[in-house]
Coordinates of C-alpha atoms in Angstrom, one line a residue:
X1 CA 0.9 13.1 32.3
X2 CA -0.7 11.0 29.7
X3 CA 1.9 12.2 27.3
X4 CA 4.9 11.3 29.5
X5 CA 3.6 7.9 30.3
X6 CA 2.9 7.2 26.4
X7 CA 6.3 8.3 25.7
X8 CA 7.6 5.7 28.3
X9 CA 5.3 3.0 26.9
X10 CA 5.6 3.7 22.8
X11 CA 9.5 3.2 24.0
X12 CA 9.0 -0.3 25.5
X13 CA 6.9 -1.4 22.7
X14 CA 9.6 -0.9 20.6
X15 CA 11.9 -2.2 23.1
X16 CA 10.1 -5.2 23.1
X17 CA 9.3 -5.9 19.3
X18 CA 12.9 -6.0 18.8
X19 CA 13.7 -8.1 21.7
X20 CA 10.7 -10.9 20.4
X21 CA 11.9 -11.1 17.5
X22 CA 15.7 -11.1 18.3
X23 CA 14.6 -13.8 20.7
X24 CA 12.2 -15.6 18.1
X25 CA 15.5 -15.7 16.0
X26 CA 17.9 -17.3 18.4
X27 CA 15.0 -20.0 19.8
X28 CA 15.0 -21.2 16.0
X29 CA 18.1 -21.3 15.3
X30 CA 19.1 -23.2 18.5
X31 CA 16.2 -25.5 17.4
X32 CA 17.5 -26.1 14.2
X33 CA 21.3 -26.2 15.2
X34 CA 22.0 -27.2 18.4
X35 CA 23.0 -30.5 18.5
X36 CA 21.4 -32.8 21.4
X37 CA 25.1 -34.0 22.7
X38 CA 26.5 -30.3 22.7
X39 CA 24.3 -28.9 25.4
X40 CA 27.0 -25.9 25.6
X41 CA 26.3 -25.2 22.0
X42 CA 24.7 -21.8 23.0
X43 CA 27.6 -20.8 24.9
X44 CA 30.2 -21.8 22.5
X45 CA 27.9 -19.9 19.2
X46 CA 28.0 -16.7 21.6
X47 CA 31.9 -16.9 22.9
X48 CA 32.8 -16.7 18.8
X49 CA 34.7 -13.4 17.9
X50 CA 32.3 -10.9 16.8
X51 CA 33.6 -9.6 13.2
X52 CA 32.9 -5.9 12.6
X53 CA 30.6 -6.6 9.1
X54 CA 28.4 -8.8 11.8
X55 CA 27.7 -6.2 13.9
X56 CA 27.4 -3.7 11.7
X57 CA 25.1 -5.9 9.3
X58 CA 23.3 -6.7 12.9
X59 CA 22.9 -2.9 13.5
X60 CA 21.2 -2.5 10.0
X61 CA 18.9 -5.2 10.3
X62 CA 17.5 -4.6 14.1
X63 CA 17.0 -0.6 12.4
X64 CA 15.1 -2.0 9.2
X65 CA 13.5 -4.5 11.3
X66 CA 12.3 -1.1 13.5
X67 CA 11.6 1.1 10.3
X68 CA 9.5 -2.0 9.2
X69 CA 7.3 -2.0 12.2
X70 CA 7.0 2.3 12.0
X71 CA 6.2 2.3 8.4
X72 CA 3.4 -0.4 9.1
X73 CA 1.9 1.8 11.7
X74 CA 2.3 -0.4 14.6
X75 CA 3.7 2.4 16.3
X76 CA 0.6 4.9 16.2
X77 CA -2.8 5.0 18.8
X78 CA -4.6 1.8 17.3
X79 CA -7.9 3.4 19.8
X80 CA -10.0 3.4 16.8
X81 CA -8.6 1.1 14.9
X82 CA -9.5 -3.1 14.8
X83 CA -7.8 -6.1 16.0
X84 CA -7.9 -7.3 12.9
X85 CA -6.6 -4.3 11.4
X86 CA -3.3 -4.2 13.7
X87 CA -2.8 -8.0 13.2
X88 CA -2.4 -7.6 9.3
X89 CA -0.6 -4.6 9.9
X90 CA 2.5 -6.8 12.2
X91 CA 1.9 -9.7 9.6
X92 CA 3.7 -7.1 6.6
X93 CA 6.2 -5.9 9.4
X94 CA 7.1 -9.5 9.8
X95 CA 7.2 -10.1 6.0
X96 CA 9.5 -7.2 5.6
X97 CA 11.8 -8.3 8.4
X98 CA 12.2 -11.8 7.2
X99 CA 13.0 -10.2 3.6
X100 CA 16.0 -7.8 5.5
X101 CA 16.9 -11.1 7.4
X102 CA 17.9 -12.6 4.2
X103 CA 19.7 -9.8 2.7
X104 CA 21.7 -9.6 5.6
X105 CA 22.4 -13.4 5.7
X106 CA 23.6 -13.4 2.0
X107 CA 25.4 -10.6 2.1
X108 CA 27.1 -11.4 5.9
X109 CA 27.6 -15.7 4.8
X110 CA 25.7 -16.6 8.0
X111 CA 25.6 -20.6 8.1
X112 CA 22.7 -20.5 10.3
X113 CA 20.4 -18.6 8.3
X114 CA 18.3 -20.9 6.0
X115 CA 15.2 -20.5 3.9
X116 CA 13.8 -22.8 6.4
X117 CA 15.3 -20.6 9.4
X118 CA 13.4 -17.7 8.4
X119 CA 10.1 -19.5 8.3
X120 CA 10.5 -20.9 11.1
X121 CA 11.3 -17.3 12.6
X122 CA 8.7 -15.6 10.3
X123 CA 6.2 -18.1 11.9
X124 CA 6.9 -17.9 15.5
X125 CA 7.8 -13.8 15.8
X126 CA 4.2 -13.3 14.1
X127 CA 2.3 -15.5 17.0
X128 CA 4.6 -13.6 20.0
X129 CA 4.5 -10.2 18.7
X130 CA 0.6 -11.0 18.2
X131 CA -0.1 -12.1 21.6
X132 CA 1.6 -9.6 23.3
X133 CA -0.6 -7.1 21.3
X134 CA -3.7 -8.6 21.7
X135 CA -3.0 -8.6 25.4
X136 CA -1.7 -5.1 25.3
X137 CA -5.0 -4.3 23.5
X138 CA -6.9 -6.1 26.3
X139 CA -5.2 -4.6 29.2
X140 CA -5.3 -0.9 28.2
X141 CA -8.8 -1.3 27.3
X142 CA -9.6 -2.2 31.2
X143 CA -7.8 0.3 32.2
X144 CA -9.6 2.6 30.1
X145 CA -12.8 1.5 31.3
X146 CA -11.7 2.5 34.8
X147 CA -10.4 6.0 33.7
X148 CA -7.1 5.1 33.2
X149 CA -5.3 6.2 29.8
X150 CA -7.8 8.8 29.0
X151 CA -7.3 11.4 26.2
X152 CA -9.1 14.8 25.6
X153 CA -11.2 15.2 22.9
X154 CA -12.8 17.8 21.2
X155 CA -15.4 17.3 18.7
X156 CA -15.7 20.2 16.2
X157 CA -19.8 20.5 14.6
X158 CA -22.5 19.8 16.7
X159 CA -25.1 18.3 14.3
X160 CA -26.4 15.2 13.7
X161 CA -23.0 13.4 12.5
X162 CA -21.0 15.0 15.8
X163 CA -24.3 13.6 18.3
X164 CA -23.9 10.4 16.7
X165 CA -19.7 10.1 17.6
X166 CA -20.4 11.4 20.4
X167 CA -22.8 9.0 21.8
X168 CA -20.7 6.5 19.9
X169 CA -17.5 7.8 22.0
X170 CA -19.4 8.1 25.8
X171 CA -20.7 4.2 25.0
X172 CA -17.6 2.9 24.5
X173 CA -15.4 3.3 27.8
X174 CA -13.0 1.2 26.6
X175 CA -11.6 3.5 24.0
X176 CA -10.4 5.6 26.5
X177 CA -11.6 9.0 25.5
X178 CA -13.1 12.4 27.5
X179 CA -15.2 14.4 25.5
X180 CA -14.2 17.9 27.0
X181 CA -17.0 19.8 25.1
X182 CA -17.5 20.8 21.7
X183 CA -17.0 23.9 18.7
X184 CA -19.7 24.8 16.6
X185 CA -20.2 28.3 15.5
X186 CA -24.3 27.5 14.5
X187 CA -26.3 29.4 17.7
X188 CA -28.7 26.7 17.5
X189 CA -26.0 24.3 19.6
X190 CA -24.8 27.2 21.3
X191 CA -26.7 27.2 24.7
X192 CA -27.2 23.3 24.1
X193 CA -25.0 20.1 24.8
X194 CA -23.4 17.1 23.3
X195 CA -23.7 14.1 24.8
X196 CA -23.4 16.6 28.0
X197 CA -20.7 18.1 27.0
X198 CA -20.6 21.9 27.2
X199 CA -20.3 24.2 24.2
X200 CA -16.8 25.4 24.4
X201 CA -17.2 28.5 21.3
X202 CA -17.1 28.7 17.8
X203 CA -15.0 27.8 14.7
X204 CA -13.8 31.1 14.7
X205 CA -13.1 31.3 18.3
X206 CA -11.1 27.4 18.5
X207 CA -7.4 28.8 18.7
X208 CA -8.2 30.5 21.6
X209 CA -9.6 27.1 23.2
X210 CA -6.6 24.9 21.9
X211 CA -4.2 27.5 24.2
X212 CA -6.3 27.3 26.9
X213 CA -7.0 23.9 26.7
X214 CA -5.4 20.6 26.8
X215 CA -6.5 18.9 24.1
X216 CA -4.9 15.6 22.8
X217 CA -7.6 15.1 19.6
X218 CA -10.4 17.0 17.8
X219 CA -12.7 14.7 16.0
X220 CA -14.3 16.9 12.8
X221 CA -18.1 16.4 12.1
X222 CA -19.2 19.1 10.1
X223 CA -20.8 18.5 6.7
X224 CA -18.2 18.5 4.4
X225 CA -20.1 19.8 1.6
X226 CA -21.4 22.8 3.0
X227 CA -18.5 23.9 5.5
X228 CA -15.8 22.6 3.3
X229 CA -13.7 26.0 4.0
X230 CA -14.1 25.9 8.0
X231 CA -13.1 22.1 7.6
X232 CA -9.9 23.5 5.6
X233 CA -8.7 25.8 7.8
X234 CA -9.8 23.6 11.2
X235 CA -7.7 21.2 9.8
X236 CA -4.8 23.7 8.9
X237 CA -4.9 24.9 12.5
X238 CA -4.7 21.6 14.1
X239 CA -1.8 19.9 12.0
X240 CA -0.1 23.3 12.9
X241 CA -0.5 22.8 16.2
X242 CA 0.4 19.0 16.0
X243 CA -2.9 18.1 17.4
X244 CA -4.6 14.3 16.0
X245 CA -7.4 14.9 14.1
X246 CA -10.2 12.6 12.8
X247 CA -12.6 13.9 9.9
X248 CA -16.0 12.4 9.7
X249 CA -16.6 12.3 6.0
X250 CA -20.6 12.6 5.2
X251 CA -19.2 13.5 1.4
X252 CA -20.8 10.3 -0.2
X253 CA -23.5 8.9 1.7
X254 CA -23.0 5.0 1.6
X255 CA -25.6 3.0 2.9
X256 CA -24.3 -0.9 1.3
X257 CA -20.3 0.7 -0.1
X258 CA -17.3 0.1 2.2
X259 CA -14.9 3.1 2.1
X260 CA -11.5 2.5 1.7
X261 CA -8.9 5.2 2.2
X262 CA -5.6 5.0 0.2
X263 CA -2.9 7.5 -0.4
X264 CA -1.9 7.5 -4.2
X265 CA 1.6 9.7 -4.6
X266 CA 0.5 12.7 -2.2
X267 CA -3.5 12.5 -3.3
X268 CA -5.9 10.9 -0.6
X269 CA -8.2 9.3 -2.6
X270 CA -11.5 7.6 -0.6
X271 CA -12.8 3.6 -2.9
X272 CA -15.9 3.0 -2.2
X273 CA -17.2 -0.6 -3.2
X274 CA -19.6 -3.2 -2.2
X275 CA -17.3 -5.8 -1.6
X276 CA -14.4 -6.2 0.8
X277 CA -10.8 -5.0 -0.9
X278 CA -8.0 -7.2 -1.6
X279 CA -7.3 -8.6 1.8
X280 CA -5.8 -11.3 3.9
X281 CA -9.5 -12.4 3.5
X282 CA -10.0 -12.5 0.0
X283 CA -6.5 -14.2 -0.7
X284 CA -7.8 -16.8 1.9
X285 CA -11.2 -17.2 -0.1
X286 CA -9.1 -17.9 -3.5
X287 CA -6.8 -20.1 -1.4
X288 CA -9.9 -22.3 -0.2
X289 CA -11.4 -22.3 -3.7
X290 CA -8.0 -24.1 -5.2
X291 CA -8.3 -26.1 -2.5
X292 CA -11.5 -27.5 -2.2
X293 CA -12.2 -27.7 -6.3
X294 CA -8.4 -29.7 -6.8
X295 CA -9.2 -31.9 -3.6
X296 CA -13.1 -32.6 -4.9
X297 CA -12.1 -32.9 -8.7
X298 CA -9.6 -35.6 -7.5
X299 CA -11.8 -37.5 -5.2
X300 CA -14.9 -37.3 -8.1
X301 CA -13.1 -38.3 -10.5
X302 CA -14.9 -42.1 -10.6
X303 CA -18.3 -40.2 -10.3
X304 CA -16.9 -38.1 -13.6
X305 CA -16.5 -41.3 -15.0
X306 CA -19.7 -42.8 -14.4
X307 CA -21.2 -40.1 -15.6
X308 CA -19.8 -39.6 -18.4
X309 CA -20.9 -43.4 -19.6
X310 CA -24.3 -42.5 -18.5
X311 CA -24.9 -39.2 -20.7
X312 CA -23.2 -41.3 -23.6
X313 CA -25.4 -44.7 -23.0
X314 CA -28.5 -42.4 -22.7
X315 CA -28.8 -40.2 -25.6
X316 CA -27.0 -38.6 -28.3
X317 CA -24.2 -35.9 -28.1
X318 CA -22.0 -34.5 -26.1
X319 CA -21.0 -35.4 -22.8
X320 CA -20.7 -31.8 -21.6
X321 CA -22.6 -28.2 -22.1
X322 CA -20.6 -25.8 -22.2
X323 CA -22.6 -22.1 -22.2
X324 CA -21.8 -18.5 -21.9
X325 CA -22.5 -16.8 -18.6
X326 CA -22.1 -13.8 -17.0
X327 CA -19.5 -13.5 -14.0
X328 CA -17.5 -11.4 -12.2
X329 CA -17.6 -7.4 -13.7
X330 CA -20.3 -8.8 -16.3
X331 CA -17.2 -10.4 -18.2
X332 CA -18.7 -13.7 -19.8
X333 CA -16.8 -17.3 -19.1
X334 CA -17.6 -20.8 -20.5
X335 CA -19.3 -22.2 -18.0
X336 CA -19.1 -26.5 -18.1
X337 CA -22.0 -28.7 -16.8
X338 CA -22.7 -32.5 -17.7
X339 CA -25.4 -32.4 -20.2
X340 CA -28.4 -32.7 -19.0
X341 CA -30.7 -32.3 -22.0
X342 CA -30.9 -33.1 -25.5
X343 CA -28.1 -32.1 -27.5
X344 CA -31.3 -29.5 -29.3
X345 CA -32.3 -27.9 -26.2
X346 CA -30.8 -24.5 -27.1
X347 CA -32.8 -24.6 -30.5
X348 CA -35.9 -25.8 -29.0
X349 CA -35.8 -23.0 -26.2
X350 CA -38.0 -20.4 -28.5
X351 CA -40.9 -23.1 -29.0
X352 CA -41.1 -24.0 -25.3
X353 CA -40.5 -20.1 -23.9
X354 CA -44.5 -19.7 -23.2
X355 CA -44.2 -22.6 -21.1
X356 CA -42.5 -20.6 -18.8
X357 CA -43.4 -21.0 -14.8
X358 CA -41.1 -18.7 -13.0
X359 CA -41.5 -14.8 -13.2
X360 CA -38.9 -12.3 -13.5
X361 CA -36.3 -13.1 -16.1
X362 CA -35.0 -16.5 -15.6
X363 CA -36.5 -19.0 -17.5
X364 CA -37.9 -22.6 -15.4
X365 CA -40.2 -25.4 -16.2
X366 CA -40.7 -28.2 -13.6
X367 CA -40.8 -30.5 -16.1
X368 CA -38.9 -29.8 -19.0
X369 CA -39.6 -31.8 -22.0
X370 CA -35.5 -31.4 -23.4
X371 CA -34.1 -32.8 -20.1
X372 CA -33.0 -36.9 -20.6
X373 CA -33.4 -39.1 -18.3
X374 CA -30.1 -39.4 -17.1
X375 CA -30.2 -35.8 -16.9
X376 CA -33.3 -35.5 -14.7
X377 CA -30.7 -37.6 -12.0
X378 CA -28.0 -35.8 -12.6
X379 CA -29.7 -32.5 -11.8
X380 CA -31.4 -34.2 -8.8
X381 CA -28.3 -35.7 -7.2
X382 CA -26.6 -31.7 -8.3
X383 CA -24.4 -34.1 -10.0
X384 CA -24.3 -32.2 -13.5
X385 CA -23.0 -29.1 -11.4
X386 CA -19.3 -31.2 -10.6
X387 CA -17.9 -30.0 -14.0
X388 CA -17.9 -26.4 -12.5
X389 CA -15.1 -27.1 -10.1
X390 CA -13.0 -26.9 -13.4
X391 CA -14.1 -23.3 -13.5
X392 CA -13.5 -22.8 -9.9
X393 CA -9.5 -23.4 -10.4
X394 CA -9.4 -21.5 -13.4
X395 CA -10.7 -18.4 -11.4
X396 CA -13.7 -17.6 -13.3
X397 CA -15.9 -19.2 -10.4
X398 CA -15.5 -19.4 -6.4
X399 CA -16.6 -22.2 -4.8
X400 CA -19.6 -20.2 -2.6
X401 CA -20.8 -17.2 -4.3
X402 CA -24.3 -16.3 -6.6
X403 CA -24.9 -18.6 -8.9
X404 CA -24.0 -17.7 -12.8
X405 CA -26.9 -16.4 -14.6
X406 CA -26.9 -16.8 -18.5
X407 CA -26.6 -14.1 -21.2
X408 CA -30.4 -14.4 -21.8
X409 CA -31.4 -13.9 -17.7
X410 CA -28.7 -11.2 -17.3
X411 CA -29.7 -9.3 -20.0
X412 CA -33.6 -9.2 -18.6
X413 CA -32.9 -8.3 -15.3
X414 CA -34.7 -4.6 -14.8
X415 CA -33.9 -3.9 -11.3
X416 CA -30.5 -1.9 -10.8
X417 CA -29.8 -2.7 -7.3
X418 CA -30.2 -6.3 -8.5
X419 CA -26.6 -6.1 -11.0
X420 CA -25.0 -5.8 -7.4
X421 CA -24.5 -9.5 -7.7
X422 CA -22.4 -9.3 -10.8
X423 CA -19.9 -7.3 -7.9
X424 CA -17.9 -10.7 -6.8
X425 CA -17.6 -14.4 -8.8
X426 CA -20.4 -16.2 -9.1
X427 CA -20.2 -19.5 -7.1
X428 CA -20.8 -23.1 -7.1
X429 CA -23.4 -22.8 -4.4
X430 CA -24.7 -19.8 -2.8
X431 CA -27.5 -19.5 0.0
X432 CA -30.4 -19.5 -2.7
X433 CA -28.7 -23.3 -3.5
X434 CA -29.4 -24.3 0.1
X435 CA -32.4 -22.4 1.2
X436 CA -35.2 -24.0 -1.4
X437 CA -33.6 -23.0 -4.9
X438 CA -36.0 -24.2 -7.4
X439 CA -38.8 -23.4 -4.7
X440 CA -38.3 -20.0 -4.8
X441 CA -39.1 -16.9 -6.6
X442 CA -36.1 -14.8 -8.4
X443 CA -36.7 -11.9 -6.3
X444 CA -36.3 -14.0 -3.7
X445 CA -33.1 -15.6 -4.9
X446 CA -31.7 -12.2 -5.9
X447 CA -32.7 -11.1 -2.3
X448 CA -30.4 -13.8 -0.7
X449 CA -27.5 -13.0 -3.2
X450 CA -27.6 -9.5 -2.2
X451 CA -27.8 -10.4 1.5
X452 CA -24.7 -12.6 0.9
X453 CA -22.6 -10.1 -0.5
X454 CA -23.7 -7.2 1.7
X455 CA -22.7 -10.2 4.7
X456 CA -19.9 -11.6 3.2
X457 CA -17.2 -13.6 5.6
X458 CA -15.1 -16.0 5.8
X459 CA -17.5 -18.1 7.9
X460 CA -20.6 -17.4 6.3
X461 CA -18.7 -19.4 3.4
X462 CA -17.7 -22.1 5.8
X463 CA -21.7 -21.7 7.3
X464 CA -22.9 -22.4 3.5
X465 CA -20.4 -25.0 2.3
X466 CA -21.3 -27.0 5.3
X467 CA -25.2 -26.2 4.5
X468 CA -24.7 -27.6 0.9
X469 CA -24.0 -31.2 1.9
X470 CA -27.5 -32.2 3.5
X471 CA -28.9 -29.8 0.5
X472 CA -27.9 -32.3 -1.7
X473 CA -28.1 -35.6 -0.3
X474 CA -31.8 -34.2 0.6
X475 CA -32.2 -32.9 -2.7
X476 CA -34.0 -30.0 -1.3
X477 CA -35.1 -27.9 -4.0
X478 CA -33.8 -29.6 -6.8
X479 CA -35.6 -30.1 -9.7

């Protein structure tokens, strides 16, 4: 039943993801076109003789606009998937269509069809296409949760990795799933339950159950490393059979790493990192950091000015320091700050080093003896930091991120799990910059930069950014 009904439905949705975006076509071109005295101008674009290259150049691009959508995936269960996920996923459908849409208007000569017409189309397909998903989404999930929509599933190992998708699977109604029992061929789970679901056999004994059974997906959750050839031929039986399978990979045992898999020529390969992947989110991170450091270098441009005359009037050299520091990938950049200390203060560091007052390997004193007195402000007001934003646009910095430690702290840090923070840019301010800074230790600090990273969002950047402004005017911290 379920299959005859998804059938039915996997046709409308591809029905109506033509229709929207035929539809998101025509509404912008009327938009753009239709003249306010011609209210007929619909009628009259529509009564025009068809030429055979149209329709056949129509044809090809409602297909490619379909093959766009298939090849994305939008067309495949999205049960276990995200919203997020499936939105990114109709945003390159839609970027692929309004590619084919301008083939097809160059090649056919169609007046209508503008750089501007395909924005506008790019733009307003995306928000329909997405709203009718999301509600989809919605709608199916209620139904699930009232045992509509239901798949069979079958969850192959019985150990600690299956118990846990299991009692993830009978939690979560809304996925719409039926645990029908499950295989293991271990006679410790053999007279026992999952989740309390029987024990339908063993490995050995599963294409026997898959004849008798109706089964619509196995989920795999047997140690990979120690049943790697039941896994293989599991695997083998069920793709012969045509049945959706989910492997529960316990091969590398993350506990910060995402896991991203990619498919590279014919070999599945599994990335593990600490940070996010290229994403819609990361593009939008860069995108905020050109942003915000053109819009603030602009605006500070007076306060760059009086600076500068300050440093100058005050004491001897230049107007900026400019020193190595470690970044993204431990690559080093030229890091730019407003001088702050007397143009000697790098020579004078070894006869001032026992005057050290912060452990670990960063190197503080309260009251340094090389900072000016312009410079004591400067660091106060976090005035002497503005030069950075210059580093922000270049790329070697982001705007929110762990601060840049020097070659001389980066070198002397000892704990491993520390040099997790050389994993993304180093920032203009981070949440050690608005939770105390000076006033705390460095394990403390690298604690937070850790936390942000492991954390990391879109809003906890907006959170932080917005946390920096009373941080400065307050001066909390700051020394």
């Amino acid at each position: 039943m379920i299959t005859r009904h998804g059938t039915i439905s996997d046709f409308c949705l591809k029905v109506s993801d033509l229709s929207l975006l035929v539809v998101s076509l025509g509404v912008v071109v009327v938009f753009r076109f239709a003249p306010a005295e011609n209210p007929t101008f619909v009628v009259d674009y529509l009564s025009e003789r068809v030429k055979v290259t149209n329709a056949i150049l129509g044809a090809l691009l409602l297909f490619s606009w379909y093959a766009a959508f298939a090849a994305q995936g939008l067309y495949v269960s999205h049960r276990l998937t995200s919203r997020t996920k499936e939105v990114i996923e109709i945003a390159r459908a839609i970027a692929i269509c309004s590619v084919a849409l301008l083939v097809a208007a160059q090649i056919g000569r169609w007046p209508t069809i503008s750089l501007r017409t395909i924005a506008g189309f790019a733009l307003l397909s995306f928000a329909v296409i997405v709203s009718l998903r999301l509600a989809l989404r919605y709608n199916l999930r209620r139904l699930r949760e009232h045992g509509h929509n239901v798949k069979s599933l079958v969850i192959v190992g019985g150990g600690m990795r299956g118990q846990r998708f299991a009692a993830h699977i009978k939690r979560r109604h809304d996925l719409g799933y039926e645990i029908l029992g499950f295989v293991d061929s271990d006679p410790v789970y053999a007279s026992g339950s999952l989740e309390g679901a029987k024990h339908l056999g063993t490995i050995e004994e599963l294409p026997a159950i898959i004849a008798n059974e109706i089964i619509d997906e196995v989920a795999v959750a047997l140690p990979i490393k120690s049943h790697y050839s039941e896994i293989e031929k599991t695997v083998g039986l069920l793709e012969e059979q045509g049945i959706t399978t989910h492997v529960l990979s316990d091969l590398f045992p993350q506990k910060l790493a995402r896991a991203l898999s990619v498919d590279f020529d014919g070999m599945p390969i599994v990335t593990l990192g600490s940070v996010p992947p290229f994403s819609w989110r990361t593009e939008a991170k860069r995108i905020m950091d050109l942003a915000v450091s053109i819009i603030c270098l602009l605006i500070s441009a007076p306060l760059f000015a009086l600076a500068a005359i300050a440093i100058k009037l005050d004491s001897r050299g230049p107007i900026f320091f400019v020193q190595e520091r470690v970044g993204f990938s431990k690559r080093r950049f030229r890091m730019i700050k407003f001088r702050t200390m007397t143009s000697d203060a790098e020579e004078r560091m070894n006869d001032i080093e026992h005057l050290n007052e912060k452990s670990g390997p960063i190197f503080k004193i309260r009251n340094d003896p090389r900072i000016t007195r312009v410079g004591r402000w400067l660091r106060k007001t976090s005035i002497d930091e503005l030069p950075q934003l210059v580093n922000v646009m270049l790329g070697d910095m982001s705007i929110v991120g762990p601060r840049p430690l020097s070659v001389r702290d980066a070198t002397r840090m000892e704990v491993v799990s520390q040099k997790r923070r050389f994993s993304v840019k180093p920032g203009l301010t981070c949440l050690w910059q608005v939770s105390g800074r000076s006033n705390l230790s460095f394990d403390q600090w690298m604690q937070l930069d850790l936390e942000y990273i492991d954390h990391w969002s879109l809003k906890l950047d907006a959170t932080i950014l917005l946390r920096t402004i009373p941080a400065i005017v307050l001066a909390r911290g700051a020394s």
